[in-house]
Amino acid sequence: MKSNLCCLVLFLFAFSVRAQVEIIDFEIANPRIKVDSTNGSNIWQIGKPTKNLFDSAYSPVHAIVTDTLNPYPLNTNSAFTVGFEIYGGFPSVSFNYQIETQPGLDGGYVEISKDSGLTWQLLTDTSGSGIFFFYDSFGLFTTGFYNVSDTLYNGTPGFSGSSNGIWNRASIEFPCFAIKKPFELLLRFTFISDSQQSASSTDGWMIDDIVIDNSGFCSSLPENAKIPQLSAIPNPIAETGFIDLGDIYLSGAHMEIYNIQGQLLRTDTQLFGNEIRINRGDLNSGFFTAAIKTDEGKTLAVAKLIFR
């Protein structure tokens, strides 16, 4: 009886964690996705891609594409939005994409809104420069995005050029807060093209498997607490790197490394001083979060890790 009860508790715990990770794979209609219906020439379509380079989705069979069959047209400005909530600790949103456009001219960009679409903030990559503060007390960290210098024909930074048929991943990660009331946010994906005809492939932009992840936790923190958000050096890491803790001095602590699904992969113990050495070991390429904690479980800092 006791064994059955333990199994039931573990099952419910596992289910509750899985329920906090939603993957929008475009296989069935999802109310979170809204294509701009006010634009009669909007070219975003959900379906099976059958183009020159875009011939399959990231996870079969469907994706959202700038037309599933035809090249993108001239002078287009097409958008769709994704609505989501964040809560708990280490929430994140990520997506897979391919791009095939005229470099530096046509392409796509992503914006975020915290007021139901009344105002929008353009997202750019922050992995080399720390955290971009979206609220006074609410920061976010982006990886896999374009830089501010990667501008399109209208001067807006965005994805452009060619990913050569390879899927890339971009991630938006929020800081660790014990949030009791979810924040409701919107992402807007906009694709634009100019009036110049391209002689090369013009498949456009394809996106699949948008992951909304609220499976993390930071229960030891008060609701409005802030903890340092750090980056590893170098980032991405090939084999070894380090985290500079600055004014934080460890005297017996440990580091927990989580993947993007919020699963604990490894715990490094016996940490001392204000610098943590990172050995990649058997971790795969991808995005990870490191939580530096006292042996009593108090979170001292978190760091974003990217392994090549």
mmCIF file of C-alpha atoms in Angstrom:
data_model
loop_
_atom_site.group_PDB
_atom_site.id
_atom_site.type_symbol
_atom_site.label_atom_id
_atom_site.label_comp_id
_atom_site.label_asym_id
_atom_site.label_seq_id
_atom_site.Cartn_x
_atom_site.Cartn_y
_atom_site.Cartn_z
ATOM 1 C CA MET A 1 0.000 0.000 0.000
ATOM 2 C CA LYS A 2 2.806 2.383 0.951
ATOM 3 C CA SER A 3 4.617 1.549 -2.292
ATOM 4 C CA ASN A 4 1.495 2.250 -4.357
ATOM 5 C CA LEU A 5 0.991 5.570 -2.582
ATOM 6 C CA CYS A 6 4.583 6.604 -3.305
ATOM 7 C CA CYS A 7 4.132 5.703 -6.969
ATOM 8 C CA LEU A 8 0.946 7.761 -7.125
ATOM 9 C CA VAL A 9 2.677 10.792 -5.567
ATOM 10 C CA LEU A 10 5.582 10.514 -8.013
ATOM 11 C CA PHE A 11 3.164 10.202 -10.938
ATOM 12 C CA LEU A 12 1.198 13.273 -9.888
ATOM 13 C CA PHE A 13 4.411 15.245 -9.398
ATOM 14 C CA ALA A 14 5.717 14.239 -12.827
ATOM 15 C CA PHE A 15 2.366 15.098 -14.424
ATOM 16 C CA SER A 16 2.286 18.524 -12.758
ATOM 17 C CA VAL A 17 5.765 19.294 -14.118
ATOM 18 C CA ARG A 18 4.860 18.146 -17.632
ATOM 19 C CA ALA A 19 1.659 20.175 -17.548
ATOM 20 C CA GLN A 20 3.737 23.330 -17.086
ATOM 21 C CA VAL A 21 5.567 22.823 -20.390
ATOM 22 C CA GLU A 22 3.420 23.502 -23.461
ATOM 23 C CA ILE A 23 4.708 22.803 -26.965
ATOM 24 C CA ILE A 24 2.867 24.477 -29.826
ATOM 25 C CA ASP A 25 3.676 22.150 -32.742
ATOM 26 C CA PHE A 26 0.956 23.397 -35.143
ATOM 27 C CA GLU A 27 -0.540 19.923 -35.553
ATOM 28 C CA ILE A 28 -3.893 21.055 -34.135
ATOM 29 C CA ALA A 29 -5.524 24.471 -33.898
ATOM 30 C CA ASN A 30 -4.247 26.432 -30.883
ATOM 31 C CA PRO A 31 -6.045 29.540 -29.584
ATOM 32 C CA ARG A 32 -2.700 31.018 -28.502
ATOM 33 C CA ILE A 33 -1.774 31.558 -32.174
ATOM 34 C CA LYS A 34 -3.488 34.437 -33.955
ATOM 35 C CA VAL A 35 -2.633 35.426 -37.531
ATOM 36 C CA ASP A 36 -3.275 39.131 -38.186
ATOM 37 C CA SER A 37 -6.743 39.013 -39.762
ATOM 38 C CA THR A 38 -6.786 42.781 -40.393
ATOM 39 C CA ASN A 39 -4.175 42.278 -43.122
ATOM 40 C CA GLY A 40 -5.862 40.668 -46.110
ATOM 41 C CA SER A 41 -2.495 39.891 -47.731
ATOM 42 C CA ASN A 42 -0.979 38.215 -44.670
ATOM 43 C CA ILE A 43 1.177 35.345 -45.964
ATOM 44 C CA TRP A 44 1.588 33.311 -42.740
ATOM 45 C CA GLN A 45 0.095 29.833 -43.176
ATOM 46 C CA ILE A 46 -0.037 26.747 -40.971
ATOM 47 C CA GLY A 47 0.463 23.477 -42.824
ATOM 48 C CA LYS A 48 2.947 21.083 -44.377
ATOM 49 C CA PRO A 49 5.856 23.019 -45.960
ATOM 50 C CA THR A 50 6.473 22.010 -49.579
ATOM 51 C CA LYS A 51 8.965 24.599 -50.807
ATOM 52 C CA ASN A 52 12.447 24.540 -52.309
ATOM 53 C CA LEU A 53 14.377 24.474 -49.000
ATOM 54 C CA PHE A 54 11.460 24.397 -46.572
ATOM 55 C CA ASP A 55 10.344 20.844 -47.319
ATOM 56 C CA SER A 56 9.612 19.534 -43.803
ATOM 57 C CA ALA A 57 8.631 20.767 -40.353
ATOM 58 C CA TYR A 58 10.880 20.522 -37.287
ATOM 59 C CA SER A 59 8.448 17.981 -35.830
ATOM 60 C CA PRO A 60 6.232 16.485 -38.529
ATOM 61 C CA VAL A 61 3.992 17.358 -40.116
ATOM 62 C CA HIS A 62 3.012 21.028 -39.801
ATOM 63 C CA ALA A 63 4.757 24.339 -39.133
ATOM 64 C CA ILE A 64 3.878 28.014 -39.560
ATOM 65 C CA VAL A 65 5.445 29.370 -42.756
ATOM 66 C CA THR A 66 5.438 32.498 -44.903
ATOM 67 C CA ASP A 67 3.251 30.536 -47.354
ATOM 68 C CA THR A 68 3.622 26.763 -47.279
ATOM 69 C CA LEU A 69 3.975 26.482 -51.073
ATOM 70 C CA ASN A 70 4.943 29.775 -52.780
ATOM 71 C CA PRO A 71 7.946 32.112 -52.437
ATOM 72 C CA TYR A 72 7.254 35.200 -50.368
ATOM 73 C CA PRO A 73 6.048 38.210 -52.409
ATOM 74 C CA LEU A 74 7.437 41.720 -52.681
ATOM 75 C CA ASN A 75 6.287 44.480 -50.317
ATOM 76 C CA THR A 76 4.812 42.195 -47.673
ATOM 77 C CA ASN A 77 4.329 43.001 -44.012
ATOM 78 C CA SER A 78 2.791 39.977 -42.289
ATOM 79 C CA ALA A 79 2.483 39.096 -38.605
ATOM 80 C CA PHE A 80 1.141 36.539 -36.159
ATOM 81 C CA THR A 81 1.068 36.588 -32.348
ATOM 82 C CA VAL A 82 1.494 34.035 -29.566
ATOM 83 C CA GLY A 83 -0.196 34.657 -26.204
ATOM 84 C CA PHE A 84 1.254 33.060 -23.072
ATOM 85 C CA GLU A 85 1.607 33.387 -19.293
ATOM 86 C CA ILE A 86 4.727 33.084 -17.145
ATOM 87 C CA TYR A 87 4.890 32.094 -13.493
ATOM 88 C CA GLY A 88 7.045 30.125 -11.081
ATOM 89 C CA GLY A 89 10.817 30.152 -11.518
ATOM 90 C CA PHE A 90 12.990 30.298 -14.646
ATOM 91 C CA PRO A 91 10.089 30.606 -17.144
ATOM 92 C CA SER A 92 11.092 30.673 -20.798
ATOM 93 C CA VAL A 93 9.741 30.697 -24.344
ATOM 94 C CA SER A 94 11.736 29.220 -27.217
ATOM 95 C CA PHE A 95 11.158 28.377 -30.864
ATOM 96 C CA ASN A 96 12.865 26.641 -33.800
ATOM 97 C CA TYR A 97 13.193 28.438 -37.123
ATOM 98 C CA GLN A 98 14.667 28.455 -40.608
ATOM 99 C CA ILE A 99 15.236 31.590 -42.692
ATOM 100 C CA GLU A 100 15.862 32.093 -46.432
ATOM 101 C CA THR A 101 15.725 35.725 -47.621
ATOM 102 C CA GLN A 102 17.740 38.495 -49.232
ATOM 103 C CA PRO A 103 20.405 39.190 -46.567
ATOM 104 C CA GLY A 104 20.138 42.593 -44.931
ATOM 105 C CA LEU A 105 16.890 43.407 -46.760
ATOM 106 C CA ASP A 106 14.007 40.970 -46.214
ATOM 107 C CA GLY A 107 13.441 39.028 -43.009
ATOM 108 C CA GLY A 108 11.638 38.745 -39.712
ATOM 109 C CA TYR A 109 11.750 40.104 -36.175
ATOM 110 C CA VAL A 110 10.127 39.380 -32.819
ATOM 111 C CA GLU A 111 8.504 41.807 -30.373
ATOM 112 C CA ILE A 112 7.049 41.382 -26.882
ATOM 113 C CA SER A 113 4.100 43.151 -25.222
ATOM 114 C CA LYS A 114 3.025 43.225 -21.575
ATOM 115 C CA ASP A 115 -0.137 45.302 -22.149
ATOM 116 C CA SER A 116 -2.227 43.136 -24.502
ATOM 117 C CA GLY A 117 -0.593 44.563 -27.620
ATOM 118 C CA LEU A 118 -0.977 48.290 -26.898
ATOM 119 C CA THR A 119 2.798 48.754 -26.963
ATOM 120 C CA TRP A 120 5.579 46.502 -28.270
ATOM 121 C CA GLN A 121 9.268 46.111 -27.444
ATOM 122 C CA LEU A 122 11.659 44.728 -30.078
ATOM 123 C CA LEU A 123 13.763 41.768 -28.926
ATOM 124 C CA THR A 124 17.449 41.462 -29.855
ATOM 125 C CA ASP A 125 20.165 39.109 -28.637
ATOM 126 C CA THR A 126 21.471 39.829 -25.119
ATOM 127 C CA SER A 127 23.693 36.758 -24.631
ATOM 128 C CA GLY A 128 26.865 38.821 -25.038
ATOM 129 C CA SER A 129 25.848 41.830 -22.984
ATOM 130 C CA GLY A 130 23.916 40.624 -19.934
ATOM 131 C CA ILE A 131 20.241 41.223 -19.263
ATOM 132 C CA PHE A 132 17.858 43.597 -20.996
ATOM 133 C CA PHE A 133 15.471 45.031 -18.396
ATOM 134 C CA PHE A 134 11.914 44.779 -19.627
ATOM 135 C CA TYR A 135 10.402 46.005 -16.360
ATOM 136 C CA ASP A 136 12.203 47.958 -13.648
ATOM 137 C CA SER A 137 12.053 44.735 -11.629
ATOM 138 C CA PHE A 138 11.473 42.233 -14.419
ATOM 139 C CA GLY A 139 14.349 41.243 -16.691
ATOM 140 C CA LEU A 140 14.723 38.902 -19.632
ATOM 141 C CA PHE A 141 17.630 37.216 -21.354
ATOM 142 C CA THR A 142 17.614 36.310 -25.057
ATOM 143 C CA THR A 143 19.835 33.899 -26.971
ATOM 144 C CA GLY A 144 19.881 32.840 -30.611
ATOM 145 C CA PHE A 145 18.454 36.178 -31.799
ATOM 146 C CA TYR A 146 19.833 38.781 -34.215
ATOM 147 C CA ASN A 147 22.028 41.637 -32.975
ATOM 148 C CA VAL A 148 21.109 45.336 -33.105
ATOM 149 C CA SER A 149 23.427 45.729 -36.125
ATOM 150 C CA ASP A 150 21.629 43.021 -38.152
ATOM 151 C CA THR A 151 19.162 45.422 -39.752
ATOM 152 C CA LEU A 152 16.594 44.813 -42.492
ATOM 153 C CA TYR A 153 15.764 47.216 -45.328
ATOM 154 C CA ASN A 154 13.658 49.464 -43.048
ATOM 155 C CA GLY A 155 16.352 49.702 -40.370
ATOM 156 C CA THR A 156 14.738 47.227 -37.954
ATOM 157 C CA PRO A 157 17.058 44.470 -36.615
ATOM 158 C CA GLY A 158 15.894 41.010 -37.640
ATOM 159 C CA PHE A 159 16.622 37.522 -38.933
ATOM 160 C CA SER A 160 17.683 37.511 -42.603
ATOM 161 C CA GLY A 161 19.938 35.689 -45.046
ATOM 162 C CA SER A 162 20.108 31.906 -45.126
ATOM 163 C CA SER A 163 20.162 29.222 -42.452
ATOM 164 C CA ASN A 164 21.048 26.775 -45.260
ATOM 165 C CA GLY A 165 18.202 24.421 -44.475
ATOM 166 C CA ILE A 166 19.339 23.997 -40.855
ATOM 167 C CA TRP A 167 17.008 24.480 -37.899
ATOM 168 C CA ASN A 168 18.136 27.102 -35.385
ATOM 169 C CA ARG A 169 16.731 27.813 -31.926
ATOM 170 C CA ALA A 170 16.029 31.119 -30.200
ATOM 171 C CA SER A 171 15.128 31.449 -26.522
ATOM 172 C CA ILE A 172 13.623 34.128 -24.266
ATOM 173 C CA GLU A 173 14.342 33.434 -20.607
ATOM 174 C CA PHE A 174 12.860 35.264 -17.650
ATOM 175 C CA PRO A 175 14.444 35.630 -14.194
ATOM 176 C CA CYS A 176 13.706 33.497 -11.180
ATOM 177 C CA PHE A 177 10.782 34.921 -9.211
ATOM 178 C CA ALA A 178 8.282 33.145 -6.987
ATOM 179 C CA ILE A 179 5.420 34.621 -9.003
ATOM 180 C CA LYS A 180 1.971 33.967 -7.548
ATOM 181 C CA LYS A 181 -0.064 35.774 -10.213
ATOM 182 C CA PRO A 182 0.880 34.883 -13.811
ATOM 183 C CA PHE A 183 2.095 37.626 -16.136
ATOM 184 C CA GLU A 184 0.195 37.623 -19.421
ATOM 185 C CA LEU A 185 2.393 38.461 -22.400
ATOM 186 C CA LEU A 186 2.294 38.456 -26.193
ATOM 187 C CA LEU A 187 4.979 37.714 -28.771
ATOM 188 C CA ARG A 188 4.590 39.106 -32.273
ATOM 189 C CA PHE A 189 6.459 37.597 -35.249
ATOM 190 C CA THR A 190 6.620 39.988 -38.231
ATOM 191 C CA PHE A 191 7.995 39.249 -41.707
ATOM 192 C CA ILE A 192 8.765 42.076 -44.157
ATOM 193 C CA SER A 193 10.092 42.309 -47.722
ATOM 194 C CA ASP A 194 11.025 45.241 -49.947
ATOM 195 C CA SER A 195 10.290 45.911 -53.628
ATOM 196 C CA GLN A 196 13.444 44.263 -55.017
ATOM 197 C CA GLN A 197 13.111 40.888 -56.713
ATOM 198 C CA SER A 198 15.635 38.274 -55.558
ATOM 199 C CA ALA A 199 17.316 35.870 -57.978
ATOM 200 C CA SER A 200 17.967 33.353 -55.176
ATOM 201 C CA SER A 201 15.619 31.217 -53.142
ATOM 202 C CA THR A 202 12.906 33.173 -51.369
ATOM 203 C CA ASP A 203 11.360 30.596 -49.072
ATOM 204 C CA GLY A 204 11.044 33.185 -46.307
ATOM 205 C CA TRP A 205 10.668 32.249 -42.622
ATOM 206 C CA MET A 206 9.499 28.985 -41.054
ATOM 207 C CA ILE A 207 8.835 28.428 -37.328
ATOM 208 C CA ASP A 208 7.952 25.269 -35.421
ATOM 209 C CA ASP A 209 7.687 23.891 -31.868
ATOM 210 C CA ILE A 210 7.194 27.018 -29.776
ATOM 211 C CA VAL A 211 7.887 25.882 -26.189
ATOM 212 C CA ILE A 212 6.291 27.742 -23.249
ATOM 213 C CA ASP A 213 8.111 26.464 -20.161
ATOM 214 C CA ASN A 214 6.944 27.255 -16.623
ATOM 215 C CA SER A 215 8.364 24.127 -15.023
ATOM 216 C CA GLY A 216 11.145 25.764 -13.001
ATOM 217 C CA PHE A 217 10.946 26.722 -9.351
ATOM 218 C CA CYS A 218 12.523 29.079 -6.819
ATOM 219 C CA SER A 219 10.341 28.484 -3.779
ATOM 220 C CA SER A 220 12.997 29.702 -1.346
ATOM 221 C CA LEU A 221 12.625 33.279 -2.624
ATOM 222 C CA PRO A 222 10.081 35.867 -1.477
ATOM 223 C CA GLU A 223 7.629 37.017 -4.151
ATOM 224 C CA ASN A 224 9.418 40.237 -5.076
ATOM 225 C CA ALA A 225 12.993 39.075 -4.437
ATOM 226 C CA LYS A 226 15.660 39.625 -7.067
ATOM 227 C CA ILE A 227 18.730 37.472 -7.446
ATOM 228 C CA PRO A 228 21.794 38.080 -9.618
ATOM 229 C CA GLN A 229 21.472 36.882 -13.212
ATOM 230 C CA LEU A 230 24.931 35.923 -14.476
ATOM 231 C CA SER A 231 26.497 34.584 -17.667
ATOM 232 C CA ALA A 232 29.257 32.046 -18.070
ATOM 233 C CA ILE A 233 32.587 33.045 -19.611
ATOM 234 C CA PRO A 234 32.891 32.258 -22.462
ATOM 235 C CA ASN A 235 29.300 31.790 -23.545
ATOM 236 C CA PRO A 236 28.833 29.544 -25.578
ATOM 237 C CA ILE A 237 31.181 27.065 -23.867
ATOM 238 C CA ALA A 238 33.031 24.393 -25.817
ATOM 239 C CA GLU A 239 34.399 22.264 -22.964
ATOM 240 C CA THR A 240 35.294 24.448 -19.954
ATOM 241 C CA GLY A 241 34.396 27.898 -18.655
ATOM 242 C CA PHE A 242 33.697 29.753 -15.437
ATOM 243 C CA ILE A 243 31.146 31.941 -13.661
ATOM 244 C CA ASP A 244 32.411 35.093 -11.925
ATOM 245 C CA LEU A 245 30.231 35.634 -8.838
ATOM 246 C CA GLY A 246 31.510 39.132 -8.140
ATOM 247 C CA ASP A 247 30.723 40.063 -4.535
ATOM 248 C CA ILE A 248 29.225 36.662 -3.725
ATOM 249 C CA TYR A 249 31.679 34.481 -1.825
ATOM 250 C CA LEU A 250 30.807 30.815 -1.441
ATOM 251 C CA SER A 251 31.669 28.873 1.669
ATOM 252 C CA GLY A 252 30.205 25.455 1.064
ATOM 253 C CA ALA A 253 27.603 25.570 -1.724
ATOM 254 C CA HIS A 254 26.468 23.647 -4.781
ATOM 255 C CA MET A 255 25.364 24.292 -8.379
ATOM 256 C CA GLU A 256 22.357 22.644 -10.014
ATOM 257 C CA ILE A 257 22.243 22.524 -13.828
ATOM 258 C CA TYR A 258 18.819 22.323 -15.525
ATOM 259 C CA ASN A 259 17.916 21.861 -19.172
ATOM 260 C CA ILE A 260 15.353 24.016 -20.990
ATOM 261 C CA GLN A 261 12.564 21.624 -19.909
ATOM 262 C CA GLY A 262 13.378 22.310 -16.235
ATOM 263 C CA GLN A 263 14.892 18.877 -15.610
ATOM 264 C CA LEU A 264 17.793 18.656 -13.136
ATOM 265 C CA LEU A 265 20.734 17.116 -14.997
ATOM 266 C CA ARG A 266 23.658 17.512 -12.622
ATOM 267 C CA THR A 267 24.662 18.836 -9.206
ATOM 268 C CA ASP A 268 28.212 20.081 -8.581
ATOM 269 C CA THR A 269 29.051 20.174 -4.857
ATOM 270 C CA GLN A 270 31.786 21.560 -2.580
ATOM 271 C CA LEU A 271 31.945 25.049 -4.128
ATOM 272 C CA PHE A 272 34.082 27.740 -2.483
ATOM 273 C CA GLY A 273 35.249 31.248 -3.392
ATOM 274 C CA ASN A 274 33.769 33.736 -5.870
ATOM 275 C CA GLU A 275 34.450 31.816 -9.077
ATOM 276 C CA ILE A 276 32.892 28.570 -10.273
ATOM 277 C CA ARG A 277 34.707 26.446 -12.819
ATOM 278 C CA ILE A 278 32.422 24.704 -15.327
ATOM 279 C CA ASN A 279 33.291 21.387 -16.935
ATOM 280 C CA ARG A 280 30.878 20.405 -19.683
ATOM 281 C CA GLY A 281 31.280 16.674 -19.082
ATOM 282 C CA ASP A 282 28.543 14.666 -20.805
ATOM 283 C CA LEU A 283 26.099 17.557 -21.323
ATOM 284 C CA ASN A 284 24.819 17.939 -24.891
ATOM 285 C CA SER A 285 24.825 21.124 -26.958
ATOM 286 C CA GLY A 286 22.035 23.549 -26.047
ATOM 287 C CA PHE A 287 20.713 26.021 -23.481
ATOM 288 C CA PHE A 288 20.910 25.383 -19.743
ATOM 289 C CA THR A 289 20.317 27.197 -16.451
ATOM 290 C CA ALA A 290 22.677 26.933 -13.485
ATOM 291 C CA ALA A 291 21.314 27.668 -10.011
ATOM 292 C CA ILE A 292 23.979 28.386 -7.374
ATOM 293 C CA LYS A 293 22.624 27.488 -3.930
ATOM 294 C CA THR A 294 23.736 27.224 -0.343
ATOM 295 C CA ASP A 295 23.724 23.759 1.153
ATOM 296 C CA GLU A 296 20.526 24.804 2.963
ATOM 297 C CA GLY A 297 18.817 25.352 -0.402
ATOM 298 C CA LYS A 298 18.840 29.171 -0.626
ATOM 299 C CA THR A 299 19.364 30.406 -4.205
ATOM 300 C CA LEU A 300 22.271 32.874 -4.398
ATOM 301 C CA ALA A 301 22.458 33.439 -8.166
ATOM 302 C CA VAL A 302 21.485 31.919 -11.493
ATOM 303 C CA ALA A 303 23.510 31.767 -14.698
ATOM 304 C CA LYS A 304 22.694 31.043 -18.315
ATOM 305 C CA LEU A 305 24.863 28.377 -19.953
ATOM 306 C CA ILE A 306 25.135 27.605 -23.648
ATOM 307 C CA PHE A 307 27.190 24.609 -24.766
ATOM 308 C CA ARG A 308 28.309 24.450 -28.392
#
